[in-house]
XYZ file of C-alpha atoms in Angstrom:
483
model
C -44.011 -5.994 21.534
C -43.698 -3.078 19.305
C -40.243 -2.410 20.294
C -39.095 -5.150 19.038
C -39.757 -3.638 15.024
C -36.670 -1.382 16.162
C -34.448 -4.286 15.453
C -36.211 -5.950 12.692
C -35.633 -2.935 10.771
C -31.495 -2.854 11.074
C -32.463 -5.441 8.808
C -31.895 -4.227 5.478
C -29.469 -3.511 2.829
C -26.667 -1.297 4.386
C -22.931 -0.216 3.429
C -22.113 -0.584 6.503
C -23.143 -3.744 9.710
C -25.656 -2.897 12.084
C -23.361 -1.889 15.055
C -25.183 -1.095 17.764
C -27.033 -3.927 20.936
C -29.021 -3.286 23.609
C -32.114 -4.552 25.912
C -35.400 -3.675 25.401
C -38.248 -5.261 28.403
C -41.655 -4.926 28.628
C -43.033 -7.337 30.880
C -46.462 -7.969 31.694
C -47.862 -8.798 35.255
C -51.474 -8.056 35.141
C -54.284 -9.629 37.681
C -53.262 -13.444 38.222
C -56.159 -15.644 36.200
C -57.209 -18.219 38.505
C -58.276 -20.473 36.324
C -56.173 -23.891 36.355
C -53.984 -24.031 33.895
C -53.599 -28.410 34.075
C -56.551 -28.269 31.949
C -54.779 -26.731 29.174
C -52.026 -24.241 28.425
C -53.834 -21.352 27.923
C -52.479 -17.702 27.345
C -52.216 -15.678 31.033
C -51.653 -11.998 31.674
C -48.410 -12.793 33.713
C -45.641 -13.063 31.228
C -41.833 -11.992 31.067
C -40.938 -10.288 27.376
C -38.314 -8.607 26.042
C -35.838 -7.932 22.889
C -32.585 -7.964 22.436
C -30.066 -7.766 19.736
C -26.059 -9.379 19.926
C -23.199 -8.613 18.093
C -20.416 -11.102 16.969
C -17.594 -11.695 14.081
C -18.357 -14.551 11.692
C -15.528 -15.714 9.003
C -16.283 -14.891 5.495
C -16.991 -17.922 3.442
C -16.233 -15.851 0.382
C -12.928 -14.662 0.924
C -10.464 -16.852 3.542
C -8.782 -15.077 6.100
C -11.524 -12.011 6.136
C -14.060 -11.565 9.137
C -17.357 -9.964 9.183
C -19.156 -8.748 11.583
C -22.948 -9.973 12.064
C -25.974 -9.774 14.155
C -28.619 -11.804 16.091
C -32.160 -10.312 17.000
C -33.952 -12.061 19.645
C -38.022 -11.595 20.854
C -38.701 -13.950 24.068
C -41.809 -14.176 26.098
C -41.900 -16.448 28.751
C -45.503 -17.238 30.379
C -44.849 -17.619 34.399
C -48.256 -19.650 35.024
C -48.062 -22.043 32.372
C -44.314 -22.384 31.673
C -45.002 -21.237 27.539
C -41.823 -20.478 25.683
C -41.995 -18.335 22.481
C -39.048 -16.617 20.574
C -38.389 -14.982 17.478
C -35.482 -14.877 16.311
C -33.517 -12.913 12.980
C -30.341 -13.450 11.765
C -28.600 -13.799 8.229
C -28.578 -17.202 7.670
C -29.163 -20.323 9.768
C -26.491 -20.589 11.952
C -28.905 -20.010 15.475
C -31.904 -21.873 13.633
C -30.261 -24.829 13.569
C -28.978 -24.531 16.945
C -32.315 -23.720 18.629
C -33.415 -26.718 16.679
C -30.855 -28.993 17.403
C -31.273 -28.053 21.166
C -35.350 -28.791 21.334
C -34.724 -32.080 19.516
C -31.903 -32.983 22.092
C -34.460 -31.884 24.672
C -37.523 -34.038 23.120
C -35.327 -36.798 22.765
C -33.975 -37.229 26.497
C -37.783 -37.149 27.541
C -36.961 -35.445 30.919
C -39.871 -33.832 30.937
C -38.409 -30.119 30.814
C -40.966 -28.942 29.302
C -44.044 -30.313 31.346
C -43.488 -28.258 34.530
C -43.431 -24.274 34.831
C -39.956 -24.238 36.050
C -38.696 -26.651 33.593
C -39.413 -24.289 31.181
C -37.907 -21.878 32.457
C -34.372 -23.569 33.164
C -34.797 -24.524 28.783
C -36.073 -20.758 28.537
C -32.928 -19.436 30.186
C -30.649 -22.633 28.306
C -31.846 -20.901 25.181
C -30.127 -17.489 26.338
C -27.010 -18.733 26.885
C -27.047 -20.795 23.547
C -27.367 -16.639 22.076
C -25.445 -15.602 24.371
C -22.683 -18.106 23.452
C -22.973 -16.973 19.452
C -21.446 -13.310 20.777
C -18.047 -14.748 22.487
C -17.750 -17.158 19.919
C -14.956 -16.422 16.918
C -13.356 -13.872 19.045
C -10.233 -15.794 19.590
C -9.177 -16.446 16.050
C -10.274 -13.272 14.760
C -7.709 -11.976 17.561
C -4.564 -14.096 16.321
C -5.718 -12.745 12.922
C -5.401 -9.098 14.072
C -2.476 -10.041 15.828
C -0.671 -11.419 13.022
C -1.432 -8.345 11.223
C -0.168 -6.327 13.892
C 3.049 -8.260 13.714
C 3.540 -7.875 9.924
C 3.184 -3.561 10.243
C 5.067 -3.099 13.377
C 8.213 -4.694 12.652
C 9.834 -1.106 12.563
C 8.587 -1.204 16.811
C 11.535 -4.202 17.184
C 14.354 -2.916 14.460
C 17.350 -2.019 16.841
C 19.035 0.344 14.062
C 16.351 2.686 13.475
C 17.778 5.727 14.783
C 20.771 4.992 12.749
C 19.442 4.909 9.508
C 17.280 7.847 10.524
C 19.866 10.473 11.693
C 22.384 9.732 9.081
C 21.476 7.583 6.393
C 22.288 9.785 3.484
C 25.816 11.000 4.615
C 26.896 6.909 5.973
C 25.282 5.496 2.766
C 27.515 8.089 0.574
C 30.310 7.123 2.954
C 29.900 3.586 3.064
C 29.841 3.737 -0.658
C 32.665 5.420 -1.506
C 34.871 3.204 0.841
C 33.343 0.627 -1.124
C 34.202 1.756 -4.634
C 37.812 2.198 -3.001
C 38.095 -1.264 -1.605
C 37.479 -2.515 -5.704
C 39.649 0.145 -7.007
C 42.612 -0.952 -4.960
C 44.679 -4.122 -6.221
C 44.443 -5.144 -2.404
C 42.808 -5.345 0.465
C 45.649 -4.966 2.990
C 47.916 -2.457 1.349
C 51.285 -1.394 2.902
C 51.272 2.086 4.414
C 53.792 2.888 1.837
C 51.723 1.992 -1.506
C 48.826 4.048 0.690
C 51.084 7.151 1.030
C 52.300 6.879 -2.720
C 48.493 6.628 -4.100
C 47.785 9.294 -1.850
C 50.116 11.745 -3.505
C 49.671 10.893 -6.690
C 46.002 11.256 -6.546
C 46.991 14.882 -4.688
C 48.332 15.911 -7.392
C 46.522 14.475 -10.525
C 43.024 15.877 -9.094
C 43.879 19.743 -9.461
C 44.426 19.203 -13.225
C 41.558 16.709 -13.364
C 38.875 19.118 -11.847
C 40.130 21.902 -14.160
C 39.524 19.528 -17.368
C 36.584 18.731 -16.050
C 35.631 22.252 -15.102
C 36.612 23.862 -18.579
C 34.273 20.948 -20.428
C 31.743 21.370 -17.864
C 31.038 24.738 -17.642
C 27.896 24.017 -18.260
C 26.631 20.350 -17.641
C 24.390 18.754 -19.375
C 20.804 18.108 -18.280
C 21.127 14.222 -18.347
C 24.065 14.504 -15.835
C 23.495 17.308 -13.406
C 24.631 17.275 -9.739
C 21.061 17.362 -8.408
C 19.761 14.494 -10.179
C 23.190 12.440 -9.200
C 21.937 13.443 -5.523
C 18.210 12.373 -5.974
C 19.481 9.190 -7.122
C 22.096 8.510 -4.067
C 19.237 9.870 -1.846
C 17.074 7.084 -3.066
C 19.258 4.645 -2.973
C 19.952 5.474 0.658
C 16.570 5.239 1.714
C 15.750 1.418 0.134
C 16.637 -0.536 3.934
C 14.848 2.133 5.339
C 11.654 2.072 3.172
C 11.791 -1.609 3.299
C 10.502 -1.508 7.176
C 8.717 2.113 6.715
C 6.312 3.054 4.254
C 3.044 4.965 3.100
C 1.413 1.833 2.563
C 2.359 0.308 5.706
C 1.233 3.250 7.648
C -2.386 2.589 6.163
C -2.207 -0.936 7.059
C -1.639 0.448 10.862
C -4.547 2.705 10.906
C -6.386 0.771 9.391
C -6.035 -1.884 12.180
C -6.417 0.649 14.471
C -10.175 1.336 13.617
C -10.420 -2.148 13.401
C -9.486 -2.416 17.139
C -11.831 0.279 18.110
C -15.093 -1.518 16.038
C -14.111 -5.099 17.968
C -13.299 -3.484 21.488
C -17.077 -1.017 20.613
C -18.796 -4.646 20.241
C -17.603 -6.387 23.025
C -18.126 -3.232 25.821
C -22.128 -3.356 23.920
C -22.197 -7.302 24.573
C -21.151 -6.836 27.701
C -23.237 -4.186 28.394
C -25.856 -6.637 26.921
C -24.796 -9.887 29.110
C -24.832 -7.244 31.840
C -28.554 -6.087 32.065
C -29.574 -9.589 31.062
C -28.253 -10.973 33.908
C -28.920 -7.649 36.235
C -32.814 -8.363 34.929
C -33.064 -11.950 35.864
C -31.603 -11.498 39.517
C -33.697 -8.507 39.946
C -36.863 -10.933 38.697
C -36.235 -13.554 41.992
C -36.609 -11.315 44.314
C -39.678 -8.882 42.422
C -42.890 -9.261 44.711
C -44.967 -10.281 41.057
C -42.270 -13.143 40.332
C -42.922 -14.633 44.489
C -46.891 -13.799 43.820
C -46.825 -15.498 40.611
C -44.876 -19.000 42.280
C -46.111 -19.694 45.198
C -45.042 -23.394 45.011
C -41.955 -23.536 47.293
C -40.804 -26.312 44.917
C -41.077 -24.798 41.852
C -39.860 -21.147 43.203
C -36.702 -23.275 44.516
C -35.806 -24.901 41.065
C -36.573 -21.620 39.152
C -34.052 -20.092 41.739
C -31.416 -22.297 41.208
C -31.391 -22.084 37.135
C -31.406 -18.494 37.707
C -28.358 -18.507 39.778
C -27.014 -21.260 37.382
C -27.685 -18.917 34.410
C -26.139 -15.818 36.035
C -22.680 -17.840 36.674
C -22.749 -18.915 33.190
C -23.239 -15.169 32.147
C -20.834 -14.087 34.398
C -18.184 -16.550 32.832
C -19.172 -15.510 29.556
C -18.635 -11.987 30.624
C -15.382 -12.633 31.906
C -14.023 -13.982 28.546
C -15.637 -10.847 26.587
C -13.240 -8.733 29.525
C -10.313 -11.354 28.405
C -10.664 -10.429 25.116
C -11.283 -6.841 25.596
C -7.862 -6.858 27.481
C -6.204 -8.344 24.754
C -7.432 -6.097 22.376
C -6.523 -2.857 24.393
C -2.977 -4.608 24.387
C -3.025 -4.289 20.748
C -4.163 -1.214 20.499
C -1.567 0.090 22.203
C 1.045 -1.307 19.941
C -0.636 -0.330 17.098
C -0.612 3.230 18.012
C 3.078 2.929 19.132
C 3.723 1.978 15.829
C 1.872 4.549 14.267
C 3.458 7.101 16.582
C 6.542 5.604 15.571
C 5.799 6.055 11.929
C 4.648 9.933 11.849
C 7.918 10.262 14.065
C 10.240 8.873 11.552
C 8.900 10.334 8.254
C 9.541 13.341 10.289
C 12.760 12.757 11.584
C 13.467 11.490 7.453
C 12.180 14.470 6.391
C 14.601 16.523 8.853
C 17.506 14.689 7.345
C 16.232 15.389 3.709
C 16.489 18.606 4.123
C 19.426 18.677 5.978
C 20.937 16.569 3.107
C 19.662 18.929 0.465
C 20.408 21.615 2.096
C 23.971 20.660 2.374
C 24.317 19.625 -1.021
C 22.981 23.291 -2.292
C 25.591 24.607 0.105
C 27.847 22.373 -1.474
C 26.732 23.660 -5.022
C 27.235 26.984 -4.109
C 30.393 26.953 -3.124
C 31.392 24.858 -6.516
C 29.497 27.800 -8.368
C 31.603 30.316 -6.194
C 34.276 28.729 -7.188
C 33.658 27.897 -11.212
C 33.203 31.679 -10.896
C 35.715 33.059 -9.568
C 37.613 31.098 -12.747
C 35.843 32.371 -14.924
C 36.448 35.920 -13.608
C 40.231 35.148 -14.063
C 40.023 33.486 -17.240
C 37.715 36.681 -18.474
C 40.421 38.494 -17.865
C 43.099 36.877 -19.114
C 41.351 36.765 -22.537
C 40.430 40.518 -22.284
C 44.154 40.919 -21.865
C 44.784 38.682 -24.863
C 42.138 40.496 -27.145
C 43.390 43.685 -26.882
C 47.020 43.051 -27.346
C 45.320 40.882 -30.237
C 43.655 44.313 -31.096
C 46.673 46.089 -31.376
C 48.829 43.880 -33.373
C 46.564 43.299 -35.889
C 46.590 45.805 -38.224
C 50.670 45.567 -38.251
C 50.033 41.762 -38.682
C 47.837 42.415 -41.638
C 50.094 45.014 -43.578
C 53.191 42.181 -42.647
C 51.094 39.881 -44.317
C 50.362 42.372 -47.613
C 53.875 43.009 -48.094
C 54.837 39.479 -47.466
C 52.806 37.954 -50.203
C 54.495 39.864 -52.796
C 51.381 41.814 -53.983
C 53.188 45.442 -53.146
C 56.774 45.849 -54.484
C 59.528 48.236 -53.694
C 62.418 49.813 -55.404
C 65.504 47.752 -57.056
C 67.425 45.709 -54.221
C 69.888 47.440 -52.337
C 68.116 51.057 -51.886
C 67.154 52.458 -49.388
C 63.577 53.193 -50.628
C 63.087 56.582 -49.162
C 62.061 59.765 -51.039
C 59.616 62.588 -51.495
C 56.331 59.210 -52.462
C 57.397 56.875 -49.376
C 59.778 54.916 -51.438
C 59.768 53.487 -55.005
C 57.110 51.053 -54.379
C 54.529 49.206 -56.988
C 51.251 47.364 -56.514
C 50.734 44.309 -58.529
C 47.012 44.423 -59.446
C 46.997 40.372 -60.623
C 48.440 39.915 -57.337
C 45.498 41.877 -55.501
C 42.689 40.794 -57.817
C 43.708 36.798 -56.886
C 43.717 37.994 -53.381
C 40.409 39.240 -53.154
C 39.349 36.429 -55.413
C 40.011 34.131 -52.720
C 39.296 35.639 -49.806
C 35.914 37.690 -50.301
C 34.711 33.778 -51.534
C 36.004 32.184 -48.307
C 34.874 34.839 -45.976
C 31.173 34.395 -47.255
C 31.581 30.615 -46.870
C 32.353 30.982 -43.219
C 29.729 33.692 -42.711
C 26.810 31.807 -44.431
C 28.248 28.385 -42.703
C 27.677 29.999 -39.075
C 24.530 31.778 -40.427
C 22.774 28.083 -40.977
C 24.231 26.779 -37.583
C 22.942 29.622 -35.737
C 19.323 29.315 -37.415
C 19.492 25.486 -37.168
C 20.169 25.741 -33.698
C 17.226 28.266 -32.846
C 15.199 26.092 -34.588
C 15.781 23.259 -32.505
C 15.659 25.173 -29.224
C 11.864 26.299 -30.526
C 10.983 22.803 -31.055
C 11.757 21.813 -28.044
C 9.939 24.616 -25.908
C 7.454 23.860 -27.839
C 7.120 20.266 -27.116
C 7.696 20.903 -23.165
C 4.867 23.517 -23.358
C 3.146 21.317 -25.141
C 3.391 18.202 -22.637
C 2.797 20.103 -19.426
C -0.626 21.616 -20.892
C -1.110 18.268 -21.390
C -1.056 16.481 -18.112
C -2.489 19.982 -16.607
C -5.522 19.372 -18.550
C -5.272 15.373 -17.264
C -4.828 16.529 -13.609
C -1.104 15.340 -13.415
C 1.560 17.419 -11.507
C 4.843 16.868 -13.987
């Protein structure tokens, strides 16, 4: 049978299992040889054939807990005059060898004479079916608790009676749980009088206006290592631990992965039953073909091939039924699975919406700090504006105080009145002004060369470290790393 080659080929070394079964028949009913066939069993031109392939899950010896899914080729030919049974069978290993083997021993053994008659042969022929047919419903049930149990472990988030909680306000409840938290240690209590509540409450009123302005006039402008956003990234991720504890990246894998796991089991059991189907469908059909009543005329024999046939179809049928069982079950889990995964894509959403809600309030929040810091600043600007030019104009008069203070210029004897046609009798005492200069010129180039390294040390280290962040992101550019 030619067609058969079609599944001896899925044979072979593949990435993926061979996932496809179906029924192949090619029976031949040519003229009837009269010859008698007591003699001898000779070969006839009146035979049943056909070729088949089933699909089932097997457990992986290698690695506990895993499943694989495997494949059993089948060639039968079943001779009608002389009851002759031949198969061929393929499979991986020799799980249906021994089987078939096991059966034709049990059969040899009991010595009921099965195989002496035409329809006895045919009742061990159709035996033989079931025993393949029996390898596709097998292992179904465990590997169903095991895709259960994985289904349990990913869907948890499916049962958890807080989740819209911790998904419409997580971040602004965990920053309020927190701070009532941090309050609870701070106060010397638990159960406070109202009173000691209303005093702390006024003296914190008024202690935080000079607070924040401290803090404002040292934090103009905060440091990198403690800046508001990254004190917000780390809040936000705090808030989101419970949450990421029953929702996560990886567990939304896990789910669709499952998912085409369900699809490949519930794809192999519609093609087995599609498979237990037409074999069935083909022997019914075969009692009542006009070859199959031409070819056993015995009334006896046509009567006990009728009966295993309607035996064999029941059993078929009940193997069938447990395929539609397990079908059933798996559609049930499908169903949660993609609840769960609906779930999922619906609450990184919904966390997503409340990221950006958070942010966005924070940046509003920002804004209005910056609003405020400048607004300050504007008044302090001005304030020192004010102060630098009424610094402006009382320094010169500040300087000359200071020159006739230090005794350097002299005036008349004591007593007059130091007017006349020069300004006065006044005198300049050069020692005086050479030790002045002598001392300050010095000084002033101290200061000016002191600031002249800070400045250049400074710039220095600013080009350093441009250079080094240049230097790094180039770096994990050329790596294909985001930083």
């Amino acid at each position: 049978m030619p067609k058969f080659l079609d599944f001896v080929f899925t044979f072979k070394p593949r990435e993926t299992p061979h996932s496809q079964a179906w029924l192949r028949c090619e029976d031949d009913f040519g003229p009837i040889n009269q010859r008698d066939t007591n003699s001898g069993i000779q070969p006839s031109d009146t035979r049943i054939q056909h070729c088949f392939n089933i699909l089932g899950i097997e457990p992986d010896k290698k690695n506990p807990g895993a499943w694989l899914q495997r494949q059993v080729a089948a060639y039968h030919t079943f001779d009608l005059l002389n009851g002759t049974i031949f198969w061929i069978i393929m499979k991986g290993d020799d799980t249906i060898k021994d089987r078939m083997q096991q059966n034709t021993d049990k059969v040899a053994k009991s010595q009921s004479g099965n195989y002496s008659s035409a329809h006895g042969s045919f009742a061990e022929a159709l035996r033989e079916h079931l025993l393949l047919l029996s390898w596709g419903v097998e292992n179904w049930s465990p590997h169903l608790e095991s895709l259960e149990q994985i289904c349990e472990q990913y869907t948890k988030v499916t049962r958890y009676p807080r989740i819209q909680e911790l998904v419409d306000d997580t971040p602004i409840r965990r920053l309020r749980d927190r701070a009532a938290t941090m309050e609870s240690y701070a106060s010397p209590s638990i159960h406070s009088s109202e009173q000691d509540n209303n005093v702390k409450h006024r003296v914190r009123h008024m202690l935080e206006p000079a607070l924040r302005r401290a803090a404002s006039s040292f934090n103009v402008l905060p440091r990198r290592e403690t800046t508001n956003t990254d004190i917000q990234m780390m809040r936000l991720k705090d808030d989101q631990l419970e949450l990421d504890s029953l929702v996560s990246f990886h567990n939304l894998q896990k789910i669709s992965s499952l998912v085409n796991r369900i699809h490949d089991s519930i794809s192999l059991i519609d093609q087995n039953s599609r498979v237990f189907a037409d074999i069935r469908t083909r022997y019914s059909e075969l009692e009542e073909s006009a070859l199959f009543k031409t070819c056993t005329k015995d009334l006896e024999q046509k009567a006990r091939m009728k009966s295993a046939i309607d035996s064999f179809v029941t059993a078929v049928r009940q193997l069938e039924g447990q395929l539609d069982s397990f079908r059933d079950r798996l559609h049930t889990l499908l169903r949660r699975a993609e609840q769960a995964d609906d779930m999922y894509d619906h609450i990184f959403q919904a966390r997503n919406t409340r990221t950006t809600e958070f942010f966005a309030a924070a940046a509003n929040e920002s804004a209005d700090s910056m609003q405020k810091c400048t607004e300050e600043m504007q008044l302090k600007t001005i304030s020192m504006h004010v102060i630098t030019i009424f610094t402006l104009i009382f320094l010169p008069g500040t300087f000359v105080a200071t020159m006739f203070s230090s005794g350097i210029i002299t005036f008349g004897n004591e007593g007059s009145s130091g007017f006349g046609p020069n300004l006065g009798d006044w005198e300049v005492r050069v020692a005086g002004l050479k030790l002045f200069f002598l001392i300050c010129v010095p000084l002033l180039a101290l200061t000016l060369s002191i600031w002249a390294l800070s400045y250049t040390w400074q710039r220095r280290k600013a080009t350093i470290r441009e250079f080094l962040r240049r230097y790094s992101t180039a770096k994990a550019d050329s790596e294909g790393v985001h930083v």
